[in-house]
Every structure is written in structure tokens, then in C-alpha cells.
Amino acid sequence: MMHTSELQWTAQEQSIAKAAFDRAYQREIQALVQLVRDQAGSIAGTDDVWRLHDFLSARRHELDGKYDERESALLFVFADLLKAGWLSLDDLNGLDALKLSKITALTRLM
Amino acid sequence: MMHTSELQWTAQEQSIAKAAFDRAYQREIQALVQLVRDQAGSIAGTDDVWRLHDFLSARRHELDGKYDERESALLFVFADLLKAGWLSLDDLNGLDALKLSKITALTRLM
């Protein structure tokens, strides 16, 4: 069990974290937008339109849960986003070495 | 208060009602499909994609409530669909005169 709540975040690190967080969210949303635009062209009937709605409901629920801005959750959120490819380590450049090593360790556990 | 539950529906009338009901639903869904296809092209960001989701949630909820197949609700459903233009009186051709007059009376009250 990692005691992530004991980590201190400097103002600069908070700013880096916020920027990385927002960047990942925007990237993921843009991919979703592209998917919806692609799918919309093939919507033809009742099933298709409700399938699109189900899909958006599930993605929204997932994204609401995943993008947890609490400091105690940030290492896990970043590990998840690195693993999924929405962030690279470059996006986290400027966080202290301990946080970065915890994040990469978490990534390997996922 | 109309005692619509006391009306008898013959097998032929049930069949006419079912066909009209399904036709109206298909027309309304096709209009929705067209709207979604038109809107999808202008989806660009976070707000747009969740706005589309909100819109589909509201429409689905509305349609689920509106298309009530219970016999006791049918006159109201048909009046509503006539009023909104999803059905014409031609679609209800074959229902007995009493039901048709109740439906048109309801339409005027809406």
C-alpha cells in the first residue's frame, strides 16, 4: 500500500499535474469526438441511435470516474493515463523523482 | 373524464392500432436519426459530445414514456401523435367511429 496522501505537491507540481490532467482529458475526448463523428454516418435506425446513446452513457460514466482530481488519487490517475497512452512521461516532466518512480511502478502493476 | 378502459378493441382494430403505433415510432425515430447525423458533423469538443448525450437521454426518456402500448392509453397516445404530426387520420382508418371521435376530441384539447 502506497501512502500517496502523505506526498507533498508544490505549487509548481500542482500546476504541472493540472496541465497534464487537462491535456489527457482533451486527447481522450477528441478521440471520442472522432469516433462519434465516424459512427454517426452509419446510424440508420432505432437500434443504432440507442446503441450510440448507450455507448456515450458508458463512456461518460467511465470518464467521470477516471478523471479524479483529488491529490490522493493523482498518482493512480497518471499511471492509468500513461498505461492507456493518453499521457507520456514528457507530460509529467517537472514532478519530483519520487512521484515519477511511484507512477511508473504503478504502471507496471496495471 | 373519458372511460377509455371500457372501450372494446376488436382483433382487427388491435392490428390497425399496432401498425399505426409502430409507423409513428419509426417516423419519429427516423427524424431523430437524421437530426443526430446532421448534428454529429458539428461535434468538436467536450461540451458538444456531452450535449449530444444529454439530448439523446432526454429523447429516449420522452419516447419511452410517450409510446405506451397499453390499451387504456392508446386514445391519448394517438391523439398526441396526431397533434404532433407523426400520424394522420388515414393511419387510423378502420378504427370504429366512437374511438376516432374521442381521439379527435382529445387532439383539440391538447
Coordinates of N, CA and C in Angstrom, one line a residue:
Chain A
M1 N 0.8 -1.2 0.0 CA 0.0 0.0 0.0 C 0.9 1.2 0.0
M2 N 0.7 2.1 -1.0 CA 1.4 3.3 -1.0 C 0.7 4.4 -0.3
H3 N 1.5 5.2 0.5 CA 0.8 6.3 1.2 C 0.9 7.6 0.4
T4 N 0.1 7.6 -0.7 CA 0.2 8.7 -1.6 C -0.4 10.0 -1.0
S5 N -1.2 9.8 0.1 CA -1.8 11.0 0.7 C -0.7 11.8 1.5
E6 N 0.4 11.1 1.8 CA 1.5 11.8 2.5 C 2.4 12.6 1.6
L7 N 2.3 12.4 0.3 CA 3.1 13.2 -0.6 C 2.8 14.7 -0.6
Q8 N 3.8 15.5 -0.6 CA 3.5 16.9 -0.7 C 3.6 17.3 -2.2
W9 N 2.7 18.2 -2.7 CA 2.8 18.7 -4.0 C 3.1 20.2 -3.9
T10 N 4.2 20.6 -4.5 CA 4.4 22.1 -4.6 C 3.5 22.7 -5.5
A11 N 3.4 24.0 -5.4 CA 2.5 24.8 -6.3 C 2.9 24.5 -7.8
Q12 N 4.2 24.4 -8.1 CA 4.6 24.2 -9.4 C 4.2 22.8 -9.9
E13 N 4.3 21.8 -9.0 CA 3.9 20.4 -9.3 C 2.4 20.4 -9.5
Q14 N 1.6 21.1 -8.7 CA 0.2 21.1 -8.9 C -0.2 21.7 -10.3
S15 N 0.6 22.7 -10.7 CA 0.3 23.3 -12.0 C 0.6 22.3 -13.1
I16 N 1.8 21.6 -13.0 CA 2.1 20.6 -14.0 C 1.1 19.5 -14.0
A17 N 0.7 19.0 -12.8 CA -0.3 18.0 -12.8 C -1.6 18.4 -13.4
K18 N -2.0 19.6 -13.1 CA -3.3 20.1 -13.7 C -3.2 20.1 -15.2
A19 N -2.1 20.6 -15.7 CA -1.9 20.7 -17.2 C -1.9 19.4 -17.8
A20 N -1.3 18.4 -17.2 CA -1.2 17.0 -17.7 C -2.6 16.4 -17.7
F21 N -3.2 16.6 -16.6 CA -4.6 16.1 -16.4 C -5.5 16.6 -17.5
D22 N -5.5 17.9 -17.7 CA -6.4 18.5 -18.7 C -6.0 18.1 -20.2
R23 N -4.7 17.9 -20.4 CA -4.2 17.5 -21.7 C -4.7 16.1 -22.0
A24 N -4.6 15.2 -21.1 CA -5.0 13.8 -21.3 C -6.5 13.8 -21.5
Y25 N -7.3 14.6 -20.8 CA -8.7 14.6 -20.9 C -9.1 15.1 -22.3
Q26 N -8.4 16.2 -22.7 CA -8.7 16.7 -24.1 C -8.4 15.7 -25.2
R27 N -7.3 15.0 -25.0 CA -6.9 14.0 -26.0 C -7.9 12.9 -26.1
E28 N -8.4 12.4 -24.9 CA -9.3 11.3 -24.9 C -10.7 11.8 -25.4
I29 N -11.1 13.0 -25.1 CA -12.3 13.5 -25.6 C -12.3 13.7 -27.1
Q30 N -11.1 14.1 -27.6 CA -11.0 14.3 -29.1 C -11.1 13.0 -29.8
A31 N -10.6 11.9 -29.2 CA -10.7 10.6 -29.8 C -12.1 10.2 -29.8
L32 N -12.8 10.5 -28.7 CA -14.3 10.1 -28.6 C -15.1 10.9 -29.6
V33 N -14.8 12.2 -29.8 CA -15.5 13.0 -30.8 C -15.3 12.4 -32.2
Q34 N -14.1 12.0 -32.5 CA -13.8 11.5 -33.8 C -14.6 10.2 -34.0
L35 N -14.7 9.4 -32.9 CA -15.4 8.1 -33.0 C -16.9 8.4 -33.2
V36 N -17.4 9.3 -32.5 CA -18.9 9.7 -32.7 C -19.1 10.2 -34.1
R37 N -18.3 11.0 -34.6 CA -18.5 11.6 -35.9 C -18.4 10.4 -36.9
D38 N -17.5 9.5 -36.8 CA -17.4 8.4 -37.7 C -18.6 7.5 -37.6
Q39 N -19.1 7.2 -36.4 CA -20.2 6.3 -36.2 C -21.5 6.9 -36.7
A40 N -21.6 8.2 -36.5 CA -22.9 8.9 -36.8 C -23.3 8.7 -38.2
G41 N -22.3 8.6 -39.1 CA -22.6 8.5 -40.5 C -23.3 7.1 -40.8
S42 N -23.1 6.2 -39.9 CA -23.7 4.8 -40.2 C -24.9 4.5 -39.4
I43 N -25.4 5.6 -38.6 CA -26.6 5.4 -37.9 C -27.8 5.4 -38.8
A44 N -28.6 4.3 -38.7 CA -29.7 4.3 -39.7 C -31.1 4.0 -39.0
G45 N -31.1 3.4 -37.9 CA -32.4 3.0 -37.3 C -32.4 3.1 -35.8
T46 N -33.5 2.6 -35.2 CA -33.7 2.6 -33.8 C -32.6 2.1 -33.0
D47 N -32.2 0.8 -33.4 CA -31.1 0.2 -32.6 C -29.8 1.0 -32.6
D48 N -29.5 1.6 -33.8 CA -28.3 2.3 -33.9 C -28.3 3.5 -33.0
V49 N -29.4 4.2 -33.0 CA -29.4 5.5 -32.2 C -29.3 5.2 -30.7
W50 N -30.0 4.2 -30.3 CA -29.9 3.9 -28.8 C -28.6 3.2 -28.5
R51 N -28.0 2.5 -29.5 CA -26.7 2.0 -29.2 C -25.6 3.1 -29.0
L52 N -25.8 4.2 -29.9 CA -24.9 5.3 -29.7 C -25.1 6.0 -28.3
H53 N -26.4 6.0 -27.9 CA -26.7 6.6 -26.6 C -26.1 5.7 -25.5
D54 N -26.2 4.4 -25.6 CA -25.6 3.5 -24.6 C -24.1 3.7 -24.5
F55 N -23.5 3.8 -25.7 CA -22.1 4.0 -25.8 C -21.6 5.3 -25.1
L56 N -22.3 6.4 -25.4 CA -22.0 7.6 -24.7 C -22.2 7.6 -23.2
S57 N -23.3 7.0 -22.8 CA -23.5 6.8 -21.4 C -22.4 6.1 -20.7
A58 N -21.9 5.0 -21.3 CA -20.9 4.2 -20.7 C -19.6 5.0 -20.6
R59 N -19.2 5.7 -21.7 CA -18.0 6.5 -21.8 C -18.0 7.6 -20.8
R60 N -19.2 8.3 -20.7 CA -19.3 9.4 -19.8 C -19.1 9.0 -18.3
H61 N -19.7 7.9 -18.0 CA -19.6 7.3 -16.7 C -18.1 6.9 -16.4
E62 N -17.5 6.3 -17.4 CA -16.1 5.9 -17.2 C -15.2 7.1 -17.0
L63 N -15.4 8.1 -17.9 CA -14.5 9.3 -17.8 C -14.7 10.1 -16.5
D64 N -16.0 10.2 -16.1 CA -16.3 10.9 -14.8 C -15.6 10.2 -13.7
G65 N -15.5 8.9 -13.7 CA -14.9 8.1 -12.6 C -13.4 8.2 -12.7
K66 N -12.9 8.2 -13.9 CA -11.4 8.0 -14.2 C -10.7 9.3 -13.9
Y67 N -11.3 10.5 -14.3 CA -10.5 11.7 -14.1 C -10.8 12.3 -12.7
D68 N -10.2 11.7 -11.7 CA -10.4 12.1 -10.3 C -9.3 13.1 -10.0
E69 N -9.7 14.3 -9.7 CA -8.7 15.4 -9.5 C -8.1 15.5 -8.1
R70 N -8.6 14.6 -7.2 CA -8.1 14.7 -5.8 C -6.6 14.3 -5.8
E71 N -5.9 15.1 -5.0 CA -4.4 14.8 -4.9 C -4.1 13.4 -4.6
S72 N -4.9 12.8 -3.7 CA -4.6 11.4 -3.2 C -4.8 10.4 -4.3
A73 N -5.5 10.8 -5.4 CA -5.7 9.9 -6.5 C -4.8 10.1 -7.7
L74 N -4.1 11.2 -7.7 CA -3.4 11.6 -8.9 C -2.4 10.6 -9.4
L75 N -1.6 10.0 -8.5 CA -0.6 9.0 -9.0 C -1.3 7.9 -9.7
F76 N -2.4 7.4 -9.2 CA -3.1 6.3 -9.9 C -3.7 6.8 -11.2
V77 N -4.2 8.0 -11.2 CA -4.8 8.5 -12.4 C -3.7 8.6 -13.5
F78 N -2.6 9.2 -13.1 CA -1.5 9.4 -14.1 C -1.0 8.0 -14.6
A79 N -0.8 7.0 -13.7 CA -0.4 5.7 -14.1 C -1.3 5.1 -15.1
D80 N -2.6 5.3 -14.9 CA -3.7 4.8 -15.8 C -3.6 5.4 -17.1
L81 N -3.4 6.7 -17.1 CA -3.3 7.5 -18.4 C -2.1 7.2 -19.2
L82 N -0.9 7.0 -18.4 CA 0.3 6.6 -19.1 C 0.1 5.2 -19.8
K83 N -0.5 4.3 -19.0 CA -0.7 2.9 -19.5 C -1.5 2.9 -20.7
A84 N -2.6 3.8 -20.7 CA -3.5 3.8 -21.9 C -3.0 4.6 -23.0
G85 N -1.9 5.4 -22.8 CA -1.3 6.1 -23.9 C -1.8 7.6 -24.0
W86 N -2.6 8.0 -23.1 CA -3.2 9.4 -23.1 C -2.2 10.4 -22.6
L87 N -1.2 9.9 -21.9 CA -0.1 10.8 -21.4 C 1.2 10.1 -21.7
S88 N 2.3 10.9 -21.9 CA 3.6 10.3 -21.9 C 4.4 10.9 -20.7
L89 N 5.5 10.3 -20.4 CA 6.3 10.8 -19.3 C 6.7 12.3 -19.5
D90 N 6.9 12.7 -20.7 CA 7.2 14.1 -21.0 C 6.1 15.0 -20.4
D91 N 4.9 14.6 -20.5 CA 3.8 15.4 -19.9 C 3.9 15.7 -18.4
L92 N 4.6 14.7 -17.8 CA 4.8 14.8 -16.3 C 6.1 15.4 -15.9
N93 N 6.8 15.9 -16.9 CA 8.2 16.5 -16.6 C 8.1 17.6 -15.7
G94 N 8.9 17.5 -14.6 CA 8.8 18.6 -13.6 C 8.3 18.1 -12.2
L95 N 7.6 16.9 -12.2 CA 7.3 16.3 -11.0 C 8.5 15.7 -10.3
D96 N 8.5 15.6 -9.0 CA 9.8 15.2 -8.3 C 10.0 13.7 -8.6
A97 N 11.2 13.2 -8.4 CA 11.7 11.9 -8.8 C 10.9 10.8 -8.1
L98 N 10.5 11.0 -6.8 CA 9.8 10.0 -6.1 C 8.4 9.8 -6.7
K99 N 7.7 10.9 -7.0 CA 6.4 10.7 -7.6 C 6.5 10.0 -8.9
L100 N 7.4 10.4 -9.7 CA 7.6 9.8 -11.1 C 7.9 8.3 -10.9
S101 N 8.7 7.9 -10.0 CA 9.0 6.5 -9.8 C 7.8 5.7 -9.3
K102 N 7.0 6.3 -8.4 CA 5.8 5.7 -8.0 C 4.8 5.5 -9.1
I103 N 4.7 6.5 -10.0 CA 3.8 6.4 -11.1 C 4.2 5.3 -12.1
T104 N 5.5 5.3 -12.4 CA 6.0 4.2 -13.3 C 5.8 2.8 -12.7
A105 N 6.1 2.7 -11.4 CA 5.9 1.4 -10.7 C 4.4 1.0 -10.8
L106 N 3.5 1.9 -10.5 CA 2.1 1.6 -10.6 C 1.7 1.2 -12.1
T107 N 2.3 1.8 -13.0 CA 2.0 1.5 -14.4 C 2.4 0.0 -14.7
R108 N 3.5 -0.4 -14.1 CA 3.9 -1.8 -14.3 C 3.0 -2.8 -13.6
L109 N 2.3 -2.3 -12.6 CA 1.4 -3.2 -11.9 C 0.0 -3.3 -12.5
M110 N -0.3 -2.4 -13.5 CA -1.6 -2.4 -14.1 C -1.8 -3.4 -15.2
Chain B
M1 N -64.0 13.2 -17.7 CA -63.1 12.0 -17.7 C -63.7 11.0 -18.7
M2 N -62.9 10.6 -19.6 CA -63.3 9.5 -20.5 C -63.0 8.1 -20.0
H3 N -63.9 7.3 -20.2 CA -63.7 5.9 -19.7 C -63.1 5.0 -20.8
T4 N -61.9 5.3 -21.2 CA -61.3 4.7 -22.3 C -61.1 3.2 -22.0
S5 N -61.0 2.9 -20.8 CA -60.7 1.5 -20.5 C -61.9 0.6 -20.7
E6 N -63.1 1.2 -20.9 CA -64.3 0.4 -21.2 C -64.4 0.1 -22.7
L7 N -63.6 0.8 -23.5 CA -63.8 0.5 -24.9 C -63.3 -0.9 -25.3
Q8 N -64.0 -1.5 -26.2 CA -63.5 -2.8 -26.7 C -62.8 -2.6 -27.9
W9 N -61.7 -3.3 -28.1 CA -60.9 -3.3 -29.3 C -61.0 -4.7 -30.0
T10 N -61.5 -4.7 -31.2 CA -61.6 -6.0 -31.9 C -60.1 -6.4 -32.3
A11 N -60.0 -7.6 -32.7 CA -58.7 -8.1 -33.2 C -58.2 -7.2 -34.3
Q12 N -59.1 -6.9 -35.2 CA -58.7 -6.1 -36.4 C -58.3 -4.7 -36.0
E13 N -59.0 -4.1 -35.0 CA -58.6 -2.8 -34.5 C -57.3 -2.8 -33.8
Q14 N -57.1 -3.9 -33.0 CA -55.8 -4.0 -32.4 C -54.6 -4.1 -33.4
S15 N -54.9 -4.7 -34.5 CA -53.9 -4.8 -35.5 C -53.6 -3.5 -36.2
I16 N -54.7 -2.7 -36.4 CA -54.6 -1.4 -37.0 C -53.8 -0.5 -36.1
A17 N -54.2 -0.6 -34.8 CA -53.6 0.3 -33.8 C -52.1 0.0 -33.7
K18 N -51.8 -1.3 -33.7 CA -50.3 -1.7 -33.6 C -49.5 -1.2 -34.7
A19 N -50.1 -1.3 -35.9 CA -49.4 -0.9 -37.1 C -49.2 0.7 -37.1
A20 N -50.3 1.4 -36.7 CA -50.2 2.9 -36.6 C -49.1 3.3 -35.6
F21 N -49.2 2.6 -34.5 CA -48.2 2.8 -33.4 C -46.8 2.7 -33.9
D22 N -46.5 1.5 -34.5 CA -45.2 1.2 -35.0 C -44.7 2.2 -36.1
R23 N -45.7 2.6 -36.9 CA -45.4 3.5 -38.0 C -45.0 4.9 -37.4
A24 N -45.7 5.4 -36.4 CA -45.4 6.7 -35.8 C -44.0 6.6 -35.2
Y25 N -43.8 5.5 -34.5 CA -42.5 5.4 -33.8 C -41.3 5.4 -34.8
Q26 N -41.5 4.6 -35.9 CA -40.5 4.6 -36.9 C -40.2 6.0 -37.5
R27 N -41.3 6.7 -37.8 CA -41.2 8.0 -38.3 C -40.4 9.0 -37.4
E28 N -40.8 8.9 -36.1 CA -40.2 9.8 -35.2 C -38.7 9.4 -35.0
I29 N -38.4 8.1 -35.0 CA -37.0 7.7 -34.8 C -36.2 8.1 -36.1
Q30 N -36.8 8.0 -37.2 CA -36.1 8.4 -38.4 C -35.7 9.9 -38.4
A31 N -36.7 10.7 -37.9 CA -36.4 12.1 -37.8 C -35.2 12.3 -36.8
L32 N -35.2 11.5 -35.7 CA -34.2 11.6 -34.7 C -32.8 11.2 -35.3
V33 N -32.8 10.1 -36.1 CA -31.6 9.6 -36.7 C -31.0 10.7 -37.6
Q34 N -31.9 11.4 -38.4 CA -31.5 12.4 -39.3 C -30.9 13.6 -38.5
L35 N -31.5 13.9 -37.4 CA -31.0 15.0 -36.6 C -29.6 14.7 -36.0
V36 N -29.5 13.5 -35.5 CA -28.2 13.1 -35.0 C -27.1 13.1 -36.0
R37 N -27.4 12.6 -37.2 CA -26.5 12.6 -38.3 C -26.1 14.0 -38.7
D38 N -27.0 14.9 -38.7 CA -26.8 16.3 -39.0 C -25.9 17.0 -37.9
Q39 N -26.3 16.7 -36.7 CA -25.5 17.3 -35.6 C -24.1 16.8 -35.4
A40 N -23.9 15.5 -35.7 CA -22.7 14.8 -35.5 C -21.5 15.5 -36.2
G41 N -21.8 16.1 -37.4 CA -20.8 16.7 -38.2 C -20.2 17.9 -37.5
S42 N -21.0 18.5 -36.6 CA -20.6 19.8 -36.0 C -20.1 19.6 -34.5
I43 N -20.0 18.3 -34.1 CA -19.4 18.0 -32.8 C -17.9 18.2 -32.9
A44 N -17.4 19.0 -31.9 CA -16.0 19.3 -32.0 C -15.3 19.1 -30.7
G45 N -16.0 19.3 -29.6 CA -15.3 19.3 -28.3 C -16.1 18.6 -27.2
T46 N -15.6 18.7 -26.0 CA -16.2 18.1 -24.8 C -17.7 18.5 -24.6
D47 N -18.0 19.8 -24.7 CA -19.3 20.2 -24.5 C -20.3 19.6 -25.5
D48 N -19.8 19.6 -26.7 CA -20.7 19.1 -27.8 C -21.0 17.6 -27.6
V49 N -20.0 16.9 -27.2 CA -20.3 15.4 -27.2 C -21.2 15.1 -26.0
W50 N -21.0 15.8 -24.9 CA -22.0 15.6 -23.7 C -23.3 16.2 -24.0
R51 N -23.4 17.3 -24.8 CA -24.7 17.9 -25.1 C -25.4 16.9 -26.0
L52 N -24.8 16.2 -26.9 CA -25.4 15.2 -27.7 C -25.9 14.0 -26.8
H53 N -25.1 13.7 -25.8 CA -25.5 12.6 -24.9 C -26.8 13.1 -24.1
D54 N -26.8 14.3 -23.6 CA -27.9 14.8 -22.9 C -29.2 14.8 -23.7
F55 N -29.0 15.2 -25.0 CA -30.1 15.3 -25.9 C -30.7 13.9 -26.1
L56 N -29.8 12.9 -26.4 CA -30.3 11.5 -26.6 C -31.0 11.0 -25.3
S57 N -30.4 11.3 -24.2 CA -31.0 10.8 -22.9 C -32.4 11.3 -22.8
A58 N -32.6 12.6 -23.0 CA -33.9 13.3 -22.9 C -34.9 12.7 -23.9
R59 N -34.5 12.5 -25.2 CA -35.3 12.0 -26.2 C -35.8 10.6 -25.9
R60 N -34.8 9.8 -25.4 CA -35.1 8.4 -25.1 C -36.1 8.3 -24.0
H61 N -35.9 9.1 -23.0 CA -36.8 9.1 -21.8 C -38.2 9.5 -22.3
E62 N -38.3 10.5 -23.1 CA -39.5 11.1 -23.6 C -40.2 10.0 -24.5
L63 N -39.5 9.3 -25.4 CA -40.1 8.4 -26.2 C -40.6 7.1 -25.5
D64 N -39.8 6.7 -24.5 CA -40.2 5.6 -23.7 C -41.5 5.8 -22.9
G65 N -41.7 7.1 -22.5 CA -42.9 7.4 -21.8 C -44.1 7.6 -22.7
K66 N -43.8 8.1 -23.9 CA -44.8 8.5 -24.8 C -45.5 7.3 -25.5
Y67 N -44.6 6.3 -25.9 CA -45.2 5.2 -26.6 C -45.6 4.1 -25.7
D68 N -46.8 4.4 -25.1 CA -47.4 3.5 -24.1 C -48.4 2.6 -24.8
E69 N -48.0 1.3 -24.9 CA -48.8 0.4 -25.7 C -50.1 -0.2 -25.0
R70 N -50.3 0.2 -23.7 CA -51.5 -0.3 -23.0 C -52.8 0.2 -23.7
E71 N -53.7 -0.7 -23.8 CA -55.0 -0.3 -24.5 C -55.6 0.9 -23.8
S72 N -55.5 1.0 -22.5 CA -56.2 2.1 -21.8 C -55.5 3.5 -22.2
A73 N -54.3 3.4 -22.7 CA -53.6 4.7 -23.0 C -53.7 5.0 -24.5
L74 N -54.1 4.1 -25.3 CA -54.0 4.2 -26.8 C -54.6 5.5 -27.3
L75 N -55.8 5.8 -26.9 CA -56.5 7.0 -27.4 C -55.7 8.3 -27.2
F76 N -55.1 8.4 -26.0 CA -54.3 9.5 -25.6 C -53.0 9.5 -26.5
V77 N -52.4 8.4 -26.6 CA -51.2 8.3 -27.4 C -51.4 8.7 -28.9
F78 N -52.5 8.2 -29.4 CA -52.9 8.5 -30.8 C -53.2 10.0 -31.0
A79 N -53.9 10.6 -30.0 CA -54.2 12.0 -30.0 C -52.9 12.8 -30.1
D80 N -52.0 12.4 -29.2 CA -50.7 13.1 -29.1 C -49.9 13.0 -30.4
L81 N -49.9 11.8 -31.0 CA -49.2 11.6 -32.2 C -49.8 12.3 -33.4
L82 N -51.2 12.4 -33.4 CA -51.8 13.2 -34.5 C -51.5 14.6 -34.3
K83 N -51.6 15.1 -33.1 CA -51.3 16.5 -32.8 C -49.9 16.9 -33.3
A84 N -48.9 16.0 -33.0 CA -47.5 16.3 -33.3 C -47.2 16.0 -34.8
G85 N -48.1 15.4 -35.5 CA -47.9 15.2 -36.9 C -47.2 13.8 -37.3
W86 N -47.0 13.0 -36.3 CA -46.4 11.7 -36.6 C -47.4 10.7 -37.1
L87 N -48.7 11.0 -36.9 CA -49.7 10.1 -37.5 C -50.7 11.1 -38.2
S88 N -51.4 10.5 -39.3 CA -52.6 11.2 -39.8 C -53.8 10.3 -39.6
L89 N -55.0 10.9 -39.8 CA -56.2 10.1 -39.5 C -56.2 8.9 -40.4
D90 N -55.6 9.0 -41.6 CA -55.5 7.8 -42.5 C -54.9 6.6 -41.9
D91 N -53.9 6.9 -41.0 CA -53.2 5.8 -40.4 C -54.1 5.0 -39.4
L92 N -55.2 5.7 -39.0 CA -56.1 5.1 -38.0 C -57.4 4.6 -38.7
N93 N -57.4 4.6 -40.0 CA -58.5 4.1 -40.8 C -58.9 2.7 -40.4
G94 N -60.1 2.5 -40.0 CA -60.5 1.1 -39.7 C -60.9 1.0 -38.2
L95 N -60.5 2.0 -37.4 CA -61.0 2.0 -36.0 C -62.4 2.5 -36.0
D96 N -63.2 2.1 -35.0 CA -64.6 2.4 -35.1 C -64.8 3.9 -34.8
A97 N -66.0 4.4 -35.2 CA -66.3 5.9 -35.2 C -66.2 6.5 -33.9
L98 N -66.6 5.8 -32.8 CA -66.5 6.3 -31.5 C -65.1 6.6 -31.1
K99 N -64.2 5.6 -31.3 CA -62.8 5.8 -30.9 C -62.2 7.0 -31.7
L100 N -62.5 7.0 -33.0 CA -61.9 8.1 -33.8 C -62.4 9.5 -33.3
S101 N -63.7 9.5 -32.9 CA -64.2 10.9 -32.5 C -63.6 11.2 -31.1
K102 N -63.4 10.2 -30.3 CA -62.7 10.5 -29.0 C -61.3 11.0 -29.2
I103 N -60.6 10.4 -30.2 CA -59.2 10.7 -30.5 C -59.2 12.2 -31.0
T104 N -60.0 12.5 -31.9 CA -60.0 13.9 -32.5 C -60.4 14.9 -31.4
A105 N -61.3 14.5 -30.5 CA -61.7 15.4 -29.4 C -60.5 15.7 -28.5
L106 N -59.8 14.6 -28.2 CA -58.6 14.8 -27.3 C -57.6 15.7 -28.0
T107 N -57.4 15.5 -29.3 CA -56.5 16.3 -30.1 C -56.8 17.8 -29.9
R108 N -58.1 18.1 -29.9 CA -58.4 19.5 -29.8 C -58.2 20.1 -28.4
L109 N -58.2 19.1 -27.4 CA -57.9 19.6 -26.0 C -56.4 19.7 -25.7
M110 N -55.6 19.2 -26.6 CA -54.1 19.2 -26.3 C -53.5 20.5 -26.6

